[in-house]
XYZ file of C-alpha atoms in Angstrom:
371
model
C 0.253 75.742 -17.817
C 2.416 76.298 -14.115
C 4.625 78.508 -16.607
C 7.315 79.194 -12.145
C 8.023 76.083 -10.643
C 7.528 81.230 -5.156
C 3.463 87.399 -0.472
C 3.679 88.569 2.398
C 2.340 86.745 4.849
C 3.993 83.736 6.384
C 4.866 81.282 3.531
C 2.808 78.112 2.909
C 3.781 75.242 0.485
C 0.917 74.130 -1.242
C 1.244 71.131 -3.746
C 2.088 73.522 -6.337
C 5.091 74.832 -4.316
C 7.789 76.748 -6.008
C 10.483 74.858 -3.972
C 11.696 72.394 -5.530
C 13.498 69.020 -4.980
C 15.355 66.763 -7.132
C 14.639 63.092 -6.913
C 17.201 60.961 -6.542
C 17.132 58.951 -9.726
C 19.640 57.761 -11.803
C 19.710 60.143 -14.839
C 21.238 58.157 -17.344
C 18.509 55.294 -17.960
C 15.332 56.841 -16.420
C 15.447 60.029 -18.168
C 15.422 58.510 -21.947
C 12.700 59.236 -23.291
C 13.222 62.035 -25.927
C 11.508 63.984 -29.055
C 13.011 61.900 -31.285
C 10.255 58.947 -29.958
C 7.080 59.391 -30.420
C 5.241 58.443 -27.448
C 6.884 61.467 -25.732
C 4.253 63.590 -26.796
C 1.644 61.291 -24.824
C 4.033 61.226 -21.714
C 3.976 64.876 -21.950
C -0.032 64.783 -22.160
C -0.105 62.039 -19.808
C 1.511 64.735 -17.342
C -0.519 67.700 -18.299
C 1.118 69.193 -20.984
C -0.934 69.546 -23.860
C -0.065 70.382 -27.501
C -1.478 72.919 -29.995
C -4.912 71.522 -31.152
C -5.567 69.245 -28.212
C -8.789 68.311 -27.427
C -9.948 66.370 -25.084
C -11.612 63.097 -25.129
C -15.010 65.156 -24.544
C -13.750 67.147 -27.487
C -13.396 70.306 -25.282
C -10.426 72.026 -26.252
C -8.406 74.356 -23.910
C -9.129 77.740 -23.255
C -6.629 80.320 -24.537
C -4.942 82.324 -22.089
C -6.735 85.749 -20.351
C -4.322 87.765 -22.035
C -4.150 86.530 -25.487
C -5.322 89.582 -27.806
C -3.385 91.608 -25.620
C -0.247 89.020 -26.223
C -1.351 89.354 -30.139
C -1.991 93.510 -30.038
C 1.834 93.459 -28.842
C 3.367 91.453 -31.023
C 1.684 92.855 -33.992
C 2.870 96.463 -33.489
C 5.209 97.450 -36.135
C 8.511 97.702 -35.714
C 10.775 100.840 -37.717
C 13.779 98.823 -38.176
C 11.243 96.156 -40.571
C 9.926 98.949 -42.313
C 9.959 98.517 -45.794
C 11.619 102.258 -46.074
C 14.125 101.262 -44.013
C 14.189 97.285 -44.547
C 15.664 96.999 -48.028
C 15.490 93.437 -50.297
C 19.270 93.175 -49.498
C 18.626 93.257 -46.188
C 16.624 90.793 -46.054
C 18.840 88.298 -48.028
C 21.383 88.873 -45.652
C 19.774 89.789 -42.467
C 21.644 89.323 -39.069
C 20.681 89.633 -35.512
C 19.903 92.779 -33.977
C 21.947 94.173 -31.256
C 21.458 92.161 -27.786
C 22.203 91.511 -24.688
C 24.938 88.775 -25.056
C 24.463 86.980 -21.116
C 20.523 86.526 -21.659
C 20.412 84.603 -24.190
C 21.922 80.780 -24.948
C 21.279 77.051 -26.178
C 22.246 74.207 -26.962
C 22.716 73.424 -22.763
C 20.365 70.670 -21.751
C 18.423 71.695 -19.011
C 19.576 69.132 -16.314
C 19.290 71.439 -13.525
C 15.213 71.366 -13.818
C 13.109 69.192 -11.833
C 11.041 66.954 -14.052
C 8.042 68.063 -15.706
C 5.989 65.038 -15.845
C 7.308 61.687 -14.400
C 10.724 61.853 -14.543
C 11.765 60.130 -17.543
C 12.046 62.547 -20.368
C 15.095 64.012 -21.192
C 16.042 67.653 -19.883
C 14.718 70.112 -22.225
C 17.516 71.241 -24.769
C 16.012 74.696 -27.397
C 18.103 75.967 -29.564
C 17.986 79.371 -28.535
C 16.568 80.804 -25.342
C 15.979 83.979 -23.719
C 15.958 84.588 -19.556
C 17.200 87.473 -17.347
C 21.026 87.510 -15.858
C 20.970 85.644 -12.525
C 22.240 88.894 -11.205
C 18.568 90.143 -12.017
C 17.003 88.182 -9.300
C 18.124 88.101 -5.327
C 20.295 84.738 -5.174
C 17.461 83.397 -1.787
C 15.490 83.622 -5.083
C 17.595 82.187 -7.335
C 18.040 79.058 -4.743
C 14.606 78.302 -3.449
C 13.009 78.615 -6.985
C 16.119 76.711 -8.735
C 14.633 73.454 -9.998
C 12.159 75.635 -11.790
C 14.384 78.781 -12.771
C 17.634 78.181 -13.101
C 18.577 75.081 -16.138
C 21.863 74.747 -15.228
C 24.167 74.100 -12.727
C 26.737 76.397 -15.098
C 25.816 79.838 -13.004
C 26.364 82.500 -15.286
C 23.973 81.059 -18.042
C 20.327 83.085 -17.822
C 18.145 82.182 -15.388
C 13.826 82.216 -15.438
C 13.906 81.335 -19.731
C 10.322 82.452 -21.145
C 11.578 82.573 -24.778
C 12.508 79.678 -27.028
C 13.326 78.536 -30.247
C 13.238 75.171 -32.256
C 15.189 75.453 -35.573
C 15.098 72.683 -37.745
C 16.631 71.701 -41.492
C 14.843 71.009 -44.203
C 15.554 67.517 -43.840
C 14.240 67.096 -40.433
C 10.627 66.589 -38.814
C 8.031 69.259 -37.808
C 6.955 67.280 -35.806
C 9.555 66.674 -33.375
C 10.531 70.508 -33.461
C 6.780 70.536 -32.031
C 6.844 68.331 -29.360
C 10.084 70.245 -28.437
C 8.022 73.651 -28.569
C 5.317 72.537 -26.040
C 8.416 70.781 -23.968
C 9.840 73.741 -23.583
C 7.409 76.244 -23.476
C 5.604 73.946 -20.461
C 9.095 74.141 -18.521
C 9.236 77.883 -18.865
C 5.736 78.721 -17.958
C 5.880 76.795 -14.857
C 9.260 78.941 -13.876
C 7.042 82.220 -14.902
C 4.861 80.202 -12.671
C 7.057 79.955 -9.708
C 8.705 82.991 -10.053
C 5.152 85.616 -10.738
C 3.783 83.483 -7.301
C 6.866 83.959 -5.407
C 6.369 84.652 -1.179
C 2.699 84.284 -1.734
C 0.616 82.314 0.892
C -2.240 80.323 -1.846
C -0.243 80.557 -5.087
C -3.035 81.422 -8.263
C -2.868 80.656 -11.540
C -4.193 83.103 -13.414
C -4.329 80.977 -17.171
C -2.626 84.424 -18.298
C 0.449 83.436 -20.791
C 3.758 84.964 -20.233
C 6.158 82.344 -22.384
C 6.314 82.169 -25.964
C 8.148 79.122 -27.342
C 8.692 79.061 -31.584
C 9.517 76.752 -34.726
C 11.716 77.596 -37.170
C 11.594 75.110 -39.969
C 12.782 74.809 -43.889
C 11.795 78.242 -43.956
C 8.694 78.567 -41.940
C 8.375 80.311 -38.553
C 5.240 79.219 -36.225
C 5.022 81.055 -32.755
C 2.914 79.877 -29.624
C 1.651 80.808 -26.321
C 2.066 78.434 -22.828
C 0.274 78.985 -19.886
C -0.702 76.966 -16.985
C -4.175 76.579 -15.952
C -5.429 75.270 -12.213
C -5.010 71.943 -11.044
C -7.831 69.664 -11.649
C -7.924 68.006 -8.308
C -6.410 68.845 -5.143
C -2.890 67.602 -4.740
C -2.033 67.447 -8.511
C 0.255 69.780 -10.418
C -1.052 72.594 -12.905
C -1.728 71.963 -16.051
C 0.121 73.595 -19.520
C -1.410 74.288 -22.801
C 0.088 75.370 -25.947
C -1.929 77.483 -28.650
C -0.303 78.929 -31.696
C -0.418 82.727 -32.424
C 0.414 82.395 -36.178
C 2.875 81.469 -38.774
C 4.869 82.652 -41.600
C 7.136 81.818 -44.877
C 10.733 83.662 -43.925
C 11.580 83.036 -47.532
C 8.969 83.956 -49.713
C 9.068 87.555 -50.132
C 9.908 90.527 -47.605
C 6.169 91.261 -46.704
C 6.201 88.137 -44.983
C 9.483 87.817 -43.798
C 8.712 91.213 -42.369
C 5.551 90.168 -40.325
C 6.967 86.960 -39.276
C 9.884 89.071 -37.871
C 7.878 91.945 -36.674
C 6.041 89.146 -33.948
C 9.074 87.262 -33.355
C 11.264 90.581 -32.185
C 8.037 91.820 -30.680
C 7.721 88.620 -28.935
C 11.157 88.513 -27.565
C 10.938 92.211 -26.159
C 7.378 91.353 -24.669
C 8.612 87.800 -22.737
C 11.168 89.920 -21.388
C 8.588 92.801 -20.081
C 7.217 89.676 -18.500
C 10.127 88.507 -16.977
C 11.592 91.648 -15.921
C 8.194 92.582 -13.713
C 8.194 88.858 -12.183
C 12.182 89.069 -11.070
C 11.001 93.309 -9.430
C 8.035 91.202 -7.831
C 10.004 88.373 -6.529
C 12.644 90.595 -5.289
C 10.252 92.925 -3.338
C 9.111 90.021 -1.422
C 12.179 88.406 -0.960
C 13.030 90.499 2.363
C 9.165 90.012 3.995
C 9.062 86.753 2.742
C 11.925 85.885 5.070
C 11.194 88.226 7.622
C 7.856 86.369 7.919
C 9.489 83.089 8.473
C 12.269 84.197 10.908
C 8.910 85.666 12.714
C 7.322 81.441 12.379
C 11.249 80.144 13.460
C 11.086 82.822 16.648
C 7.597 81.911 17.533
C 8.516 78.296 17.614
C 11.415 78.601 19.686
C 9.498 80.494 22.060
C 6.692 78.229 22.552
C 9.434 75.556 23.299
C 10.911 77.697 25.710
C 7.501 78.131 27.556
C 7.024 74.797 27.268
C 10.185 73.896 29.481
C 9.649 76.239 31.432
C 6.109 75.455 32.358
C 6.864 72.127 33.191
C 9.459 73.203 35.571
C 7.288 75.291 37.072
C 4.369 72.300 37.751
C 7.133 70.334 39.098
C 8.411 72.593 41.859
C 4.701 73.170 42.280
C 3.977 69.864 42.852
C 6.592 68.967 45.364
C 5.803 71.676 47.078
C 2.301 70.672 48.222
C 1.371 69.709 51.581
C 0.476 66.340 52.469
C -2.795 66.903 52.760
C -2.672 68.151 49.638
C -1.207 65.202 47.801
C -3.970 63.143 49.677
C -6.846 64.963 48.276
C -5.080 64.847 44.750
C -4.902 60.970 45.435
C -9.203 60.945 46.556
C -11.411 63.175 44.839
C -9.298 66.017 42.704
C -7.547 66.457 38.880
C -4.333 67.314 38.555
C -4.910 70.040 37.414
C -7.235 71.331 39.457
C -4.585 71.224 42.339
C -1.944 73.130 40.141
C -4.554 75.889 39.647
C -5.185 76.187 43.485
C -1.843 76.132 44.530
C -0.068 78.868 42.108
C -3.052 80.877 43.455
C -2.443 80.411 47.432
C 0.925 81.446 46.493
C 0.396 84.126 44.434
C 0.538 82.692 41.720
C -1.730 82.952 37.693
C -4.196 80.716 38.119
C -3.775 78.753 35.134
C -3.775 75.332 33.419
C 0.030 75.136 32.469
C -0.426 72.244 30.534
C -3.617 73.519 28.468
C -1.523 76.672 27.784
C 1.892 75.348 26.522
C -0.738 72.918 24.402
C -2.571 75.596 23.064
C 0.540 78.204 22.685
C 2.422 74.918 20.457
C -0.748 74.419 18.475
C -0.826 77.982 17.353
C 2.493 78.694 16.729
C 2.528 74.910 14.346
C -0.174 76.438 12.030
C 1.170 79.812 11.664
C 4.450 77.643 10.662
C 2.226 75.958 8.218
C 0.035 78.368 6.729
């Protein structure tokens, strides 16, 4: 529901800014609260993050995302390496891992590099397996203004902008915290889609499209789901995240199943990194405008200051260099700067309100800072 957690117009944070910060809290004992306890599942809902089959307590339930028969009408196309002409019952007693890109994918590295999802004290999100881009993908001014949403960990090579996950458990241990980990972890990567997709942009949308897939693998049984974030539902608050599953599948039944539980989860992995590819191009086509925009903001600013000294040299001199008469009718029945207009004219001078101006110029050049 972010999802991200940042076209060409001069940049403006909004409260859903992409750059983040890290607070300054003390790891160890305020970020305890795991899967493994069961009221992280309402801190996560507390903060917005909402589970498959949430409904609210109007019993409204969530939208799906814009894109989700598209997201289904991709993952469902077959695949020729699954076909049963080609996918033999051997096989699929002993399949292994197709050919991949070694550097974008990892897990087992807890995600301590990410800012905090909800309030700071769950742990850092840990999948099994992810999937992300190399960090050589996206421009490194990227990389660093976007890395408490992008990048998991401080160990630099690992992949960067994860939109793909896995939770594996045995047979021995609970669904249920593989789920909770599933909407953890799909939330955290749909706010870095998030980030990343809204990059350089001025009012940063959120367009409850879905481009991370998060997935459960356990005692046999593979369930895939969708996370996307939807708007914030006041101003000032963060995006929201919602989870919906797309389907699920015995791996160990028989190889028609096996073969369409594969078939989405390969199709998935290819199609989160389509996604991710297109957001790092976006993100890097910005990059250069995005900062040429605010060395434009940092020029203006230090020209208006300029002026600004300037000008009030300028009504000094002018002011010691009145008459005395002059000073006396400032003293009886005239403004300031009503005098400083008259003068710079009987010498030549723009008739103009120095002070208004430099006011005016600072104002202008402040809100194209901020917008």
């Amino acid at each position: 529901m972010n999802s991200s957690q940042s076209s060409s117009r001069a940049p403006k944070r909004s409260s859903t800014s992409t750059t983040s910060t890290k607070p300054s809290t003390n790891t160890t004992t305020a970020r305890s609260t795991g899967p493994y306890i069961k009221n992280f599942q309402q801190n996560l809902t507390d903060g917005g993050v909402y589970p498959n089959g949430y409904e609210d307590p109007d019993g409204q339930v969530p939208p799906l995302p814009a894109n989700w028969e598209e997201i289904n009408r991709n993952l469902a196309q077959p695949r020729p390496s699954l076909s049963p002409s080609r996918f033999s019952d051997d096989e699929f007693r002993n399949d292994s891992n197709y050919r991949r890109d070694a550097r974008c994918v990892s897990g087992g590295i807890p995600f301590t590099n990410l800012d905090p999802l909800t309030n700071g004290t769950l742990v850092p999100g840990n999948p099994d397996i992810y999937y992300g881009a190399r960090p050589e993908q996206l421009d490194r001014r990227v990389r660093n203004e976007l890395s408490g949403h992008i990048i998991p960990s401080t160990q630099e090579d690992l992949p960067v902008a994860p939109n793909f996950f896995l939770a594996a458990k045995g047979p021995d241990r609970s669904t249920a915290v593989a789920k909770r980990q599933a909407c953890y972890d799909g939330a955290l990567g749909a706010r870095g889609m998030d980030s990343l997709r809204s990059y350089g942009q001025e009012n940063p949308s959120h367009n409850i499209n879905a481009y991370t897939i998060s997935s459960i693998y356990h005692d046999g049984t593979l369930k895939m789901y969708t996370s996307h974030p939807t708007q914030p539902t006041s101003p000032g608050s963060r995006p929201e995240y919602h989870m919906h599953q797309l389907n699920g599948w015995s791996m160990t039944g028989n190889i028609e199943t096996f073969g369409q539980g594969a078939t989405y989860y390969r199709n998935g992995r290819d199609w989160a990194k389509e996604q991710r590819d297109k957001a790092i191009r976006r993100a890097n086509e910005r990059v250069d405008e995005y900062h040429t925009a605010t060395l434009a903001v940092d020029a203006g600013i230090t020209q208006a200051s300029s002026f600004a000294s300037e000008a009030t040299s300028d009504e000094t001199y002018t002011i010691e260099a009145l008459t005395e008469e002059s000073r006396t009718s400032l003293n009886e029945d005239s403004t300031i700067t009503t005098h400083l207009q008259t003068s710079a004219a009987s010498s030549g001078g723009p008739s103009v309100d120095y002070r208004a101006s430099v006011k005016r110029s600072s104002e202008r050049s402040k809100g194209t800072h901020q917008s």
